[in-house]
mmCIF file of C-alpha atoms and ligand atoms in Angstrom:
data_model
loop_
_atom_site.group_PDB
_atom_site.id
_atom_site.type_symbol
_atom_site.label_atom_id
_atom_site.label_comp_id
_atom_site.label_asym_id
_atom_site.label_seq_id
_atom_site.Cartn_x
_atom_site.Cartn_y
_atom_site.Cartn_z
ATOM 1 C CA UNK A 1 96.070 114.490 112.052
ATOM 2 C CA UNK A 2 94.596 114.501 115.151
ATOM 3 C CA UNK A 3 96.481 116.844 116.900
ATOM 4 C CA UNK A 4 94.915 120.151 115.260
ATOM 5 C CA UNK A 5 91.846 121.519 114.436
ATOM 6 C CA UNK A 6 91.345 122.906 110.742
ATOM 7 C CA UNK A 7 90.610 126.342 110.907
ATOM 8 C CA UNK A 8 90.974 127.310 106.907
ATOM 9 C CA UNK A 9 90.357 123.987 104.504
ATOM 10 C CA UNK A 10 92.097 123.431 101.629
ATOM 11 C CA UNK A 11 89.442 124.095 99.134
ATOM 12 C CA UNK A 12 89.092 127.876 100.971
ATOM 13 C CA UNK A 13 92.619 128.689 100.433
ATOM 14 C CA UNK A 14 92.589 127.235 96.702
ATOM 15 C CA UNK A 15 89.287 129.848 96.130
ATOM 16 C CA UNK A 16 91.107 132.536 97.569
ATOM 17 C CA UNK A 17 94.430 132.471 95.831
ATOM 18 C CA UNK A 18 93.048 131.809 92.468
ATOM 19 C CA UNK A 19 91.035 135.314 93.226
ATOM 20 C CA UNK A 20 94.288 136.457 94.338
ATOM 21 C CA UNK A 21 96.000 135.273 91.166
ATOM 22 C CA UNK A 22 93.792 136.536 88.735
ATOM 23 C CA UNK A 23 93.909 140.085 90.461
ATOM 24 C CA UNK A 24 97.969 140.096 90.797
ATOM 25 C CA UNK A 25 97.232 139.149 87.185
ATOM 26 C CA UNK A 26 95.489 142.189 86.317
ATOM 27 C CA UNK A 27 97.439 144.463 87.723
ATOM 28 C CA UNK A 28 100.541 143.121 86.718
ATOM 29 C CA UNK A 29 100.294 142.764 83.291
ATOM 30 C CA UNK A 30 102.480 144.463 81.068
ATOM 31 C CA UNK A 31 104.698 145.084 83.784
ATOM 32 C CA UNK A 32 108.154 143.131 85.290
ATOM 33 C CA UNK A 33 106.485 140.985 87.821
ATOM 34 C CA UNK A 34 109.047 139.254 90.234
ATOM 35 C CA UNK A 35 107.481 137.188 92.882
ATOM 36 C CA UNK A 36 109.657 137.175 96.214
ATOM 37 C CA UNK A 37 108.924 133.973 98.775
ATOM 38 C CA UNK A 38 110.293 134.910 102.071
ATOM 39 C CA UNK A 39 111.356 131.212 103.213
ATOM 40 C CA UNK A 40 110.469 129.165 104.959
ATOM 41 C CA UNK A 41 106.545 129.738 105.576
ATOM 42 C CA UNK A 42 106.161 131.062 102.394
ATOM 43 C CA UNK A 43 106.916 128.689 99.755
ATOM 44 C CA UNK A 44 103.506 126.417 99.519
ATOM 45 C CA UNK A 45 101.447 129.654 99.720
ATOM 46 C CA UNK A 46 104.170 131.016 96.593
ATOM 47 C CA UNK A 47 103.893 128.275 94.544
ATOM 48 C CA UNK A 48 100.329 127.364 94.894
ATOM 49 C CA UNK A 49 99.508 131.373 94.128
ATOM 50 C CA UNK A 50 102.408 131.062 91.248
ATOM 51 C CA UNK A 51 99.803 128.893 89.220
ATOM 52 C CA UNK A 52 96.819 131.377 89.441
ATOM 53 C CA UNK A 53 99.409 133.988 87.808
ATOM 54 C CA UNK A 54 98.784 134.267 84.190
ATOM 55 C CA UNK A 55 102.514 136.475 82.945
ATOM 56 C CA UNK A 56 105.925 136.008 82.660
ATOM 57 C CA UNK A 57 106.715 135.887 86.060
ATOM 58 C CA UNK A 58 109.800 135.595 87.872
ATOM 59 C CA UNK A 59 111.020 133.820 91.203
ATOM 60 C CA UNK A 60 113.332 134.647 94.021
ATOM 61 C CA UNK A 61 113.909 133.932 97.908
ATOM 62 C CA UNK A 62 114.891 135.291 101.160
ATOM 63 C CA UNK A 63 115.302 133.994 104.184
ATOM 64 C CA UNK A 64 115.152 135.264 107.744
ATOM 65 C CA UNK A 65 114.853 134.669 111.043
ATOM 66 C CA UNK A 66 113.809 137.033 113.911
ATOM 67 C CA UNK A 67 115.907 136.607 117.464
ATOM 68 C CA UNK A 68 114.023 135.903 120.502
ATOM 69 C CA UNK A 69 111.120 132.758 121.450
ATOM 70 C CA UNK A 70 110.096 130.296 119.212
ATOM 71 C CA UNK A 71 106.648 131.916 118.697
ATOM 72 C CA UNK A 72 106.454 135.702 119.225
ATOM 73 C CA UNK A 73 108.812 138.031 116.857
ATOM 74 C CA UNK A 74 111.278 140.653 118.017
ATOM 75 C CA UNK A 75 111.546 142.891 115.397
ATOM 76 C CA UNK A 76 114.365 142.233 114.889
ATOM 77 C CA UNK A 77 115.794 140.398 111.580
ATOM 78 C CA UNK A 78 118.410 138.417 110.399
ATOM 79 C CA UNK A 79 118.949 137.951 106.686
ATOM 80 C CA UNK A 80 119.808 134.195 106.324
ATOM 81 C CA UNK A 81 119.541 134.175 102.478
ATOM 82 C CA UNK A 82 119.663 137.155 100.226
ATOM 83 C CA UNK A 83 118.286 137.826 96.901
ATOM 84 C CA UNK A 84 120.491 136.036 94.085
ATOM 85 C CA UNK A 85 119.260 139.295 91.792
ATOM 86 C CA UNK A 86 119.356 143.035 92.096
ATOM 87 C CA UNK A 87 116.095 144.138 92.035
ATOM 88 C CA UNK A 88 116.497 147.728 91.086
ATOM 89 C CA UNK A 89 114.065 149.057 88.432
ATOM 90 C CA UNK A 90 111.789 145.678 89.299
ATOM 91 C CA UNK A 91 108.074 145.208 89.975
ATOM 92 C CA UNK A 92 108.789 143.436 93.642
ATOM 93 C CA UNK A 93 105.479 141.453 94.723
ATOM 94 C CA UNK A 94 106.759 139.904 98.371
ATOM 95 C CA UNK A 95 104.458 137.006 99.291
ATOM 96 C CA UNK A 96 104.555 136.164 103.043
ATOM 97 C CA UNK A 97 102.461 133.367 105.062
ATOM 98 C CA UNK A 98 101.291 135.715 107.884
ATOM 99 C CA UNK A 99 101.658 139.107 109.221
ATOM 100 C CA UNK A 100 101.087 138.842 113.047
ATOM 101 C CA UNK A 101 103.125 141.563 114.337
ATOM 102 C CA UNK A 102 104.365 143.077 111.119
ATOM 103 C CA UNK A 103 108.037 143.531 112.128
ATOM 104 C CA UNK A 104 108.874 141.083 110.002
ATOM 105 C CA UNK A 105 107.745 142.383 106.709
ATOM 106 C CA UNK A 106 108.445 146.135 108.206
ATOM 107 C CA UNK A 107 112.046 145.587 108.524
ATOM 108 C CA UNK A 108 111.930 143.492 105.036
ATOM 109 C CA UNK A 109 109.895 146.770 103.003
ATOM 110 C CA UNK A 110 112.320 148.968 104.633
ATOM 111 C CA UNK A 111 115.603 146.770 103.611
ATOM 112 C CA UNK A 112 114.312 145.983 99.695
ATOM 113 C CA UNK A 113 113.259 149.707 99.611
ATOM 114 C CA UNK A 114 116.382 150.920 99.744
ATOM 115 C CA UNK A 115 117.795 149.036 96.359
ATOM 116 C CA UNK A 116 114.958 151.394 94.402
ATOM 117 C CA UNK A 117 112.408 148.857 92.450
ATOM 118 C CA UNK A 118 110.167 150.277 90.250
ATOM 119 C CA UNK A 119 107.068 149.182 92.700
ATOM 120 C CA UNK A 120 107.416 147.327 95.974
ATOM 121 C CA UNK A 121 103.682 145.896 96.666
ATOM 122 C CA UNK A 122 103.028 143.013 99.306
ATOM 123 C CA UNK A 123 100.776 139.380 99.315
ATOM 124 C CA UNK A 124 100.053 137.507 102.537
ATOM 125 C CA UNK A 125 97.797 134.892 102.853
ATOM 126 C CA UNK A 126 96.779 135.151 106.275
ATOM 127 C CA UNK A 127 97.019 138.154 108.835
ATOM 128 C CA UNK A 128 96.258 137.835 112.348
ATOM 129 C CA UNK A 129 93.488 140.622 113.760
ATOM 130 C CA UNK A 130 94.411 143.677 115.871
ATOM 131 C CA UNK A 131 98.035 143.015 116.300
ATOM 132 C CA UNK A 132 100.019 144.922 113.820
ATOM 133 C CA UNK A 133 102.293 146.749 115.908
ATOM 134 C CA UNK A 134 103.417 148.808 112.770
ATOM 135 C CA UNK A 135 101.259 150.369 110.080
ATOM 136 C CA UNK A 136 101.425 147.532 107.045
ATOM 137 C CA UNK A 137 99.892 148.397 103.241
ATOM 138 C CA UNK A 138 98.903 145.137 102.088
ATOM 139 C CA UNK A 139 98.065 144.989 98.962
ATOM 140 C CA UNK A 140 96.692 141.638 98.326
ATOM 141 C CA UNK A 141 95.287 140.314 101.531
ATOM 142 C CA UNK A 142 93.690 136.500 102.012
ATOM 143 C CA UNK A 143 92.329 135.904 105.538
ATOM 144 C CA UNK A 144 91.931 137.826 108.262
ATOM 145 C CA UNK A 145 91.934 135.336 111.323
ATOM 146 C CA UNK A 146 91.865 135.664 115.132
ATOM 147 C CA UNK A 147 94.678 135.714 117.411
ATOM 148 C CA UNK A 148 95.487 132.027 117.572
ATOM 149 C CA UNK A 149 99.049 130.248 116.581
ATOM 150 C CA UNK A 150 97.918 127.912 113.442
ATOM 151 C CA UNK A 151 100.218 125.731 111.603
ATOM 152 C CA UNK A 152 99.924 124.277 108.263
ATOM 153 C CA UNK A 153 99.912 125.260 104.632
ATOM 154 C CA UNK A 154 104.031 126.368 105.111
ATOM 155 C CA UNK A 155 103.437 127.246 108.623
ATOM 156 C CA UNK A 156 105.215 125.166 111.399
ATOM 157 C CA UNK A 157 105.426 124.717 115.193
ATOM 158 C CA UNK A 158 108.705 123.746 115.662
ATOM 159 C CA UNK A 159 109.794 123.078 112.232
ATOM 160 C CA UNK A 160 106.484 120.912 111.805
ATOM 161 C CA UNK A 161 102.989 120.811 110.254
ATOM 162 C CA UNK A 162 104.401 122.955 107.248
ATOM 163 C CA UNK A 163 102.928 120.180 104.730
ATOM 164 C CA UNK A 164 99.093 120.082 106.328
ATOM 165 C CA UNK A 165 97.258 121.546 102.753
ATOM 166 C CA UNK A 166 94.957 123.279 105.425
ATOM 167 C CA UNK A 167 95.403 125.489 107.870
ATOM 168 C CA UNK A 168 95.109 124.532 111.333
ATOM 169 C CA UNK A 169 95.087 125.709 115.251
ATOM 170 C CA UNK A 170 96.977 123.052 117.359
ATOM 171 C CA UNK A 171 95.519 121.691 120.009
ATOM 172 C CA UNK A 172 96.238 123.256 123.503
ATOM 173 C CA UNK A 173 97.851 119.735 125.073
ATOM 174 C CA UNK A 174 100.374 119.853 122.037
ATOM 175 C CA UNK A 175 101.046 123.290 121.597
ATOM 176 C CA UNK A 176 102.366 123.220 125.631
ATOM 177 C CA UNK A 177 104.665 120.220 125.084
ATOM 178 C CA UNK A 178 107.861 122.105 124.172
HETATM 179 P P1 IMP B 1 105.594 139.066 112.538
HETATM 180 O O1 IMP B 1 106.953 139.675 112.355
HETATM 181 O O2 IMP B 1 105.124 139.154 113.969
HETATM 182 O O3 IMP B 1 104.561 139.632 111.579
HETATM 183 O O4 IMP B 1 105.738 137.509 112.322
HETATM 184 C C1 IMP B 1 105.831 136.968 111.087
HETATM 185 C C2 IMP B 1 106.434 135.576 111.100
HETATM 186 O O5 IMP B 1 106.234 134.881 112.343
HETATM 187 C C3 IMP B 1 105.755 134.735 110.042
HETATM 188 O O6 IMP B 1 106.416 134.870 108.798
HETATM 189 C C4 IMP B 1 105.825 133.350 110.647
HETATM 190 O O7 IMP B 1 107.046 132.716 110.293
HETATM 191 C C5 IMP B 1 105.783 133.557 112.123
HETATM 192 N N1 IMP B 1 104.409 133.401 112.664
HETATM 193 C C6 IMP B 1 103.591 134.370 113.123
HETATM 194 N N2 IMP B 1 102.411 133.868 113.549
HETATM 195 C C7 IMP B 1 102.481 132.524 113.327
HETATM 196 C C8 IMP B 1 101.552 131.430 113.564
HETATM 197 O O8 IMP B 1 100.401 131.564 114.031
HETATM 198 N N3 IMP B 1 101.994 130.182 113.197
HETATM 199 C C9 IMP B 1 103.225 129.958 112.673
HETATM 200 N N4 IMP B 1 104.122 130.947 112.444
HETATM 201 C C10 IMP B 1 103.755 132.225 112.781
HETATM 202 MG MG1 MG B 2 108.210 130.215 111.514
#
């Protein structure tokens, strides 16, 4: 598509989550992994990873929002899907398309703490530089990249671009149409 520029290829992301895979993998083994895709973003990067995971693992989803403009986060979140399981004495691995701020994922640690898993670790494929507005342990980590809005790979502009298999910046003439 014309209207972007590919910023992460396909074949980059594909390297990195089978490293990812194999050390989620290691760590994991032996233990009760259940992978948690916070929807939408997250559900390429989740099932792509998935298949680089060598256990018995297991799937759920949540779903949020954040109030405020189309692009920036709040901080504040709105649950629109729960967890169909209790997750109490689970080993919770969230996976998340990118940390910009962090409020997202803050607010999400801080909710899923509170129903006492047995460990609570975090995955996120991309995480934008020098904006974390809250301290964030990520334990699995793909790319770092600048502070640019990209789309693709799960990620959207207005509901599109989610199904690019790279990851992309949008060109300035499209990104100021809406
Ligand atoms: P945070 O709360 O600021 O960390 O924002 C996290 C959420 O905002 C992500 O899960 C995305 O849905 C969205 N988001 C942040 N940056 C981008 C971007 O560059 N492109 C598309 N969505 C983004
Ligand atoms: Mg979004």
């Amino acid at each position: 598509m014309e209207v972007t520029k590919v910023m992460i290829s396909a074949e980059e992301i594909d390297a990195k989550l089978a490293e990812m895979g194999r050390a989620i993998t290691e760590d994991y083994r032996g233990e009760d992994l259940l992978m948690v895709g916070i929807l939408k973003g997250a559900f390429i990067v989740m099932a792509d990873l998935a298949r680089h995971v060598d256990l018995p693992v297991e799937f759920d989803f949540m779903a949020v929002s954040s109030y405020g403009a189309a692009t920036k986060t709040s901080g504040v979140v709105r649950i629109l899907k729960d967890l169909d399981h209790e997750i109490e004495g689970r080993d919770v691995l969230l996976v998340e398309d990118i940390v910009d701020s962090g409020l997202t994922l803050h607010y999400l640690l801080k909710n899923l703490r509170t129903r006492k898993p047995a460990s609570l670790e975090v995955c996120a494929l991309l995480q934008k530089e020098g904006l974390q507005k809250v301290e964030l342990d990520i334990r699995y980590e793909g790319f770092t990249i600048p502070e640019e809005f990209v789309v693709g790979y799960g990620l959207d502009f207005a509901e599109r671009y989610r199904n690019l298999p790279y990851i992309a910046t949008l060109k300035p003439e499209m990104a100021r149409e809406t």
